[in-house]
Amino acid sequence: MTEKFKILVTRKWPKKVEEKLLTTFDTTLNVEDRPLSEAELVEGMKSYDALLPTVTDPITDKIISTSNKKVKIIGNFGVGFNNIDIDSAKRNSIVVTNTPEVLTDCTADIAMLLMLGVARRGSEGEFHVRKKEWTGWRPTHMMGTKVTGKTLGLIGMGRIAQAMAHKSHFGFNMKIIFFDPYFDNDEVVKKFQATKLNSIDEVLSQADFVSLHCPSTKETKGLINKETISKMKKSAYLINTARGDIVNENDLVEALKEEMIMGAGLDVYEKEPSVHKNLVQLKNVFLLPHLGSATIETREAMGMRVFENIQAFFNNKEPIDRVV
Ligand code: DGY
């Protein structure tokens, strides 16, 4: 029998995918679902052929550059790969893959939930009922903001933004405006009758809902701060399903307290899993714990995508989702 490749899975994965990994490779699972320490990851680099982390495992230069390493491929469970030091992976000739496409719709669904949830005061209403504070229907009770027909401003026009544009335009008759210097697909623009704007500021000043869909990079970190928020309409809402550090959370809290904007719907945070202590005190926010891709169907599909990537690699083929 030929020797099986050794695989280290850093967190608990959907059962179906774990079973597939176990039958194909010499797989070490994380049954306790405990985050692995840097020291454990360094050790992992030395004794496994592939490391399968998730978006919450920081795969630093120290881990990647470990001497006497055996790992040749890092198959990230997630489309975002800002948890991995990509330059270090390049320098160390380690292949990195991610999981695009399979989570597009579910993440866009969560963006819709945040938009509707914050505009229609979903959290507040739910707590009101649960705490038995509701005294009955009345004309001025818990009035929110109408979503249908409003303007959605997208920062970034990748797959998830396009899926949100589709749902918003065709489902909620929303006008779509966006900023994305790298996007150049007239067909898509035509399909959503969208308007491509030349600057972020134009999107911020015209949108009723601003939804973030750019990756976390040196350029986008802290992109949403007190100054950029001041460009938004006072009646507007901020939606974030991308990465928490694109928003300066301190500034957002201040802006929400000062009612510079109406509210925010957030699925991602600057220092996950900790959430700014003042953010959770605010009423004009709708907060979820990074649930964008959290459906059984999507998480299984993400796992299968990682499986396909590493299987291709070990069969000397090009992994479909190779990042470097
Ligand atoms: C990703 O894949 O990057 C997501 O944030 C996980 O839901």
Coordinates of C-alpha atoms and ligand atoms in Angstrom, one line a residue:
M1 CA 0.0 0.0 0.0
T2 CA 1.3 3.5 -0.8
E3 CA 1.9 5.8 2.1
K4 CA -1.0 8.3 2.6
F5 CA -0.3 12.0 2.8
K6 CA -0.5 13.4 6.4
I7 CA -3.1 16.1 6.8
L8 CA -3.7 18.4 9.9
V9 CA -7.2 19.9 10.2
T10 CA -7.1 22.8 12.7
R11 CA -10.8 22.9 13.7
K12 CA -13.8 20.6 13.7
W13 CA -15.3 20.4 10.1
P14 CA -18.7 19.0 8.9
K15 CA -18.8 15.3 9.5
K16 CA -19.3 14.4 5.9
V17 CA -16.1 16.1 4.9
E18 CA -14.1 14.8 7.9
E19 CA -15.1 11.3 6.8
K20 CA -13.9 11.9 3.3
L21 CA -10.6 13.2 4.5
L22 CA -10.2 10.3 6.9
T23 CA -10.7 7.7 4.1
T24 CA -8.4 9.5 1.7
F25 CA -5.5 10.8 3.8
D26 CA -3.7 10.1 7.0
T27 CA -5.8 12.8 8.7
T28 CA -5.6 14.3 12.2
L29 CA -8.8 15.9 13.2
N30 CA -9.5 18.4 16.0
V31 CA -12.3 16.7 17.8
E32 CA -12.3 19.2 20.6
D33 CA -12.6 22.1 18.2
R34 CA -10.1 24.0 20.2
P35 CA -8.0 26.7 18.5
L36 CA -4.4 25.4 18.1
S37 CA -1.6 27.4 19.6
E38 CA 1.2 28.9 17.5
A39 CA 3.6 26.2 18.9
E40 CA 1.2 23.4 17.9
L41 CA 1.0 24.9 14.4
V42 CA 4.8 25.2 14.2
E43 CA 5.0 21.5 15.2
G44 CA 2.3 20.7 12.6
M45 CA 4.3 22.3 9.9
K46 CA 7.1 19.9 10.7
S47 CA 5.2 16.6 10.7
Y48 CA 2.3 17.0 8.1
D49 CA 2.2 17.3 4.3
A50 CA -0.8 19.7 4.3
L51 CA -2.2 22.1 6.8
L52 CA -5.9 22.9 6.6
P53 CA -6.6 26.0 8.7
T54 CA -9.7 28.2 8.9
V55 CA -10.1 31.9 8.5
T56 CA -9.6 32.4 12.3
D57 CA -6.2 30.6 12.5
P58 CA -3.4 33.2 12.1
I59 CA -0.9 31.4 9.9
T60 CA 2.1 33.8 10.5
D61 CA 5.5 34.1 8.9
K62 CA 6.9 32.4 12.0
I63 CA 4.7 29.3 11.4
I64 CA 5.2 29.2 7.7
S65 CA 9.0 29.7 7.9
T66 CA 9.5 27.0 10.4
S67 CA 12.7 25.2 9.7
N68 CA 12.6 21.5 8.7
K69 CA 9.0 21.9 7.6
K70 CA 7.2 19.2 5.7
V71 CA 4.0 21.1 4.8
K72 CA 3.7 21.8 1.1
I73 CA 0.2 23.1 0.8
I74 CA -2.1 25.2 3.1
G75 CA -5.7 24.6 2.2
N76 CA -7.7 27.4 3.8
F77 CA -11.3 26.7 4.8
G78 CA -12.7 30.0 3.7
V79 CA -12.6 32.4 0.8
G80 CA -10.8 35.2 2.7
F81 CA -7.2 34.3 3.3
N82 CA -6.0 37.4 5.2
N83 CA -5.3 35.1 8.1
I84 CA -2.3 33.7 6.1
D85 CA 1.0 35.6 5.5
I86 CA 0.9 35.2 1.7
D87 CA 4.3 36.8 1.1
S88 CA 5.8 34.3 3.5
A89 CA 4.0 31.4 1.7
K90 CA 5.5 32.7 -1.6
R91 CA 9.0 33.0 -0.2
N92 CA 8.7 29.5 1.3
S93 CA 7.2 28.0 -1.9
I94 CA 4.1 26.8 -0.1
V95 CA 0.9 26.6 -2.1
V96 CA -2.2 28.3 -0.7
T97 CA -5.8 27.6 -1.7
N98 CA -9.1 29.1 -0.6
T99 CA -12.8 28.3 -1.1
P100 CA -14.5 30.8 -3.4
E101 CA -18.0 30.5 -5.1
V102 CA -19.5 27.9 -2.8
L103 CA -20.3 30.5 -0.1
T104 CA -21.4 33.4 -2.3
D105 CA -25.2 33.1 -1.9
C106 CA -25.2 32.3 1.8
T107 CA -23.0 35.2 2.6
A108 CA -25.1 37.5 0.4
D109 CA -28.2 36.2 2.3
I110 CA -26.6 37.2 5.6
A111 CA -25.9 40.7 4.1
M112 CA -29.6 40.9 3.2
L113 CA -30.5 39.8 6.7
L114 CA -28.3 42.5 8.2
M115 CA -29.7 45.1 6.0
L116 CA -33.3 44.2 6.7
G117 CA -32.5 43.4 10.4
V118 CA -31.0 46.8 11.2
A119 CA -33.4 48.8 9.1
R120 CA -36.5 47.1 10.4
R121 CA -35.1 46.9 14.0
G122 CA -35.2 43.1 14.1
S123 CA -33.0 42.6 17.2
E124 CA -34.8 45.3 19.2
G125 CA -38.2 43.8 18.2
E126 CA -37.2 40.3 19.1
F127 CA -35.9 41.3 22.5
H128 CA -39.0 43.3 23.1
V129 CA -41.2 40.3 22.6
R130 CA -38.9 37.9 24.6
K131 CA -38.7 40.3 27.5
K132 CA -42.5 40.6 27.5
E133 CA -42.2 44.4 27.0
W134 CA -44.6 44.5 24.1
T135 CA -47.8 46.2 24.9
G136 CA -49.5 45.8 21.5
W137 CA -49.7 47.4 18.0
R138 CA -49.8 51.1 17.8
P139 CA -49.2 53.5 14.9
T140 CA -45.8 54.8 16.2
H141 CA -44.4 51.7 17.7
M142 CA -40.8 50.7 16.7
M143 CA -40.9 52.4 13.3
G144 CA -37.9 51.5 11.1
T145 CA -36.7 52.4 7.7
K146 CA -38.2 51.1 4.4
V147 CA -35.7 49.0 2.4
T148 CA -37.6 48.4 -0.8
G149 CA -36.8 50.9 -3.5
K150 CA -33.8 52.4 -1.7
T151 CA -30.2 52.8 -3.0
L152 CA -27.7 50.1 -2.2
G153 CA -24.0 51.2 -2.4
L154 CA -21.5 48.4 -2.8
I155 CA -17.8 48.9 -2.0
G156 CA -16.3 46.1 -4.1
M157 CA -18.2 44.3 -6.8
G158 CA -16.9 40.7 -6.5
R159 CA -19.1 37.6 -6.3
I160 CA -20.8 38.3 -3.0
A161 CA -21.5 41.9 -3.9
Q162 CA -23.0 40.8 -7.2
A163 CA -25.2 38.2 -5.4
M164 CA -26.4 40.9 -3.0
A165 CA -27.0 43.3 -6.0
H166 CA -29.1 40.5 -7.6
K167 CA -31.3 39.9 -4.5
S168 CA -31.6 43.6 -3.8
H169 CA -32.4 44.8 -7.3
F170 CA -34.7 42.0 -8.4
G171 CA -36.2 41.2 -5.0
F172 CA -36.4 44.7 -3.4
N173 CA -36.4 46.9 -6.4
M174 CA -33.3 48.7 -5.1
K175 CA -31.1 51.0 -7.2
I176 CA -27.5 49.7 -7.3
I177 CA -24.4 51.9 -7.2
F178 CA -20.9 50.7 -6.6
F179 CA -17.2 51.5 -6.5
D180 CA -14.6 48.9 -7.6
P181 CA -11.6 50.0 -9.5
Y182 CA -10.8 46.4 -10.5
F183 CA -14.3 45.6 -11.9
D184 CA -14.9 45.9 -15.5
N185 CA -17.9 43.8 -16.6
D186 CA -20.5 45.8 -18.5
E187 CA -22.9 42.8 -18.7
V188 CA -23.2 42.7 -14.9
V189 CA -23.7 46.5 -14.7
K190 CA -26.4 46.2 -17.4
K191 CA -28.1 43.3 -15.6
F192 CA -28.6 45.2 -12.4
Q193 CA -29.0 48.6 -14.1
A194 CA -26.2 49.5 -11.8
T195 CA -24.1 52.7 -11.8
K196 CA -20.3 52.4 -11.4
L197 CA -19.0 55.4 -9.5
N198 CA -15.5 56.8 -9.6
S199 CA -14.9 57.1 -5.9
I200 CA -15.8 55.6 -2.6
D201 CA -17.0 59.0 -1.4
E202 CA -19.6 59.1 -4.2
V203 CA -21.0 55.8 -3.0
L204 CA -20.9 56.9 0.6
S205 CA -22.7 60.1 -0.1
Q206 CA -25.5 58.7 -2.3
A207 CA -26.3 55.3 -0.7
D208 CA -29.0 54.5 1.8
F209 CA -27.2 51.3 2.6
V210 CA -23.5 50.9 2.2
S211 CA -22.4 47.3 2.1
L212 CA -18.7 46.3 2.3
H213 CA -17.4 43.7 -0.1
C214 CA -13.7 44.3 -0.4
P215 CA -10.9 42.1 1.0
S216 CA -8.9 43.1 4.1
T217 CA -5.6 44.5 2.7
K218 CA -3.2 47.2 3.7
E219 CA -5.2 49.6 1.6
T220 CA -8.7 48.7 3.0
K221 CA -7.9 48.4 6.7
G222 CA -9.7 51.2 8.6
L223 CA -11.3 52.3 5.3
I224 CA -14.5 53.1 7.2
N225 CA -13.6 55.6 9.9
K226 CA -15.0 58.8 11.4
E227 CA -14.0 60.8 8.3
T228 CA -15.5 58.4 5.7
I229 CA -18.6 57.9 7.8
S230 CA -19.1 61.6 7.8
K231 CA -19.6 61.4 4.0
M232 CA -22.6 59.1 4.5
K233 CA -26.2 60.3 4.7
K234 CA -27.4 60.7 8.3
S235 CA -30.3 58.4 7.3
A236 CA -27.9 55.6 6.0
Y237 CA -26.8 52.3 7.3
L238 CA -23.5 50.4 7.1
I239 CA -23.5 46.7 6.4
N240 CA -20.3 44.5 6.8
T241 CA -20.0 40.9 5.9
A242 CA -16.5 41.2 4.6
R243 CA -13.8 41.6 7.3
G244 CA -14.0 43.5 10.6
D245 CA -10.8 45.4 10.3
I246 CA -12.1 47.3 7.2
V247 CA -14.1 49.3 9.8
N248 CA -12.5 51.3 12.6
E249 CA -14.8 49.9 15.3
N250 CA -14.0 52.8 17.8
D251 CA -14.9 55.3 15.2
L252 CA -18.1 53.4 14.2
V253 CA -19.2 53.3 17.8
E254 CA -18.7 57.1 18.2
A255 CA -20.5 57.7 14.9
L256 CA -23.5 55.6 15.9
K257 CA -23.6 57.3 19.3
E258 CA -23.5 60.7 17.7
E259 CA -26.2 59.6 15.2
M260 CA -23.9 60.4 12.3
I261 CA -25.6 57.5 10.6
M262 CA -28.8 55.6 11.4
G263 CA -27.3 52.2 12.2
A264 CA -25.0 49.3 11.3
G265 CA -25.5 45.6 10.5
L266 CA -22.3 43.7 11.3
D267 CA -21.3 40.0 10.9
V268 CA -17.6 40.6 11.3
Y269 CA -15.5 42.5 13.8
E270 CA -12.1 44.0 14.2
K271 CA -10.9 41.7 17.0
E272 CA -13.1 38.6 16.7
P273 CA -14.4 37.0 18.7
S274 CA -14.4 40.0 21.0
V275 CA -16.8 42.7 20.0
H276 CA -16.3 46.4 21.0
K277 CA -17.9 46.7 24.5
N278 CA -19.9 49.8 23.5
L279 CA -21.2 48.3 20.3
V280 CA -23.2 45.7 22.1
Q281 CA -24.9 48.4 24.2
L282 CA -26.2 50.3 21.2
K283 CA -29.7 49.9 19.9
N284 CA -29.1 50.9 16.3
V285 CA -27.1 47.9 15.5
F286 CA -27.9 44.3 14.3
L287 CA -25.0 42.0 15.3
L288 CA -24.3 38.5 14.2
P289 CA -21.3 36.2 15.1
H290 CA -19.6 35.8 11.6
L291 CA -22.4 33.6 10.2
G292 CA -21.9 34.5 6.5
S293 CA -21.2 31.0 5.3
A294 CA -22.8 29.2 8.2
T295 CA -25.2 26.8 6.6
I296 CA -24.9 23.0 6.5
E297 CA -24.9 23.1 2.7
T298 CA -22.2 25.8 2.4
R299 CA -19.9 24.6 5.1
E300 CA -20.0 21.1 3.6
A301 CA -19.3 22.6 0.1
M302 CA -16.4 24.6 1.6
G303 CA -14.9 21.5 3.1
M304 CA -15.3 19.6 -0.1
R305 CA -13.6 22.4 -2.0
V306 CA -10.6 22.2 0.3
F307 CA -10.6 18.4 -0.2
E308 CA -10.6 18.8 -4.0
N309 CA -7.8 21.4 -3.8
I310 CA -5.4 19.2 -1.8
Q311 CA -6.3 16.1 -3.7
A312 CA -5.5 17.8 -6.9
F313 CA -2.2 19.0 -5.5
F314 CA -1.2 15.6 -4.3
N315 CA -2.1 14.1 -7.7
N316 CA 0.3 16.6 -9.2
K317 CA -2.5 18.7 -10.7
E318 CA -3.1 22.4 -10.4
P319 CA -5.6 23.1 -7.5
I320 CA -8.6 25.0 -8.8
D321 CA -8.5 27.6 -6.1
R322 CA -4.8 28.3 -5.9
V323 CA -4.0 31.7 -4.4
V324 CA -0.2 31.4 -4.6
Ligands
DGY1 C1 -14.7 33.4 4.5 O1 -14.8 32.3 4.0 O2 -13.8 34.2 4.3 C2 -15.7 33.8 5.5 O3 -15.5 34.9 6.2 C3 -16.1 32.6 6.3 O4 -17.5 32.7 6.4

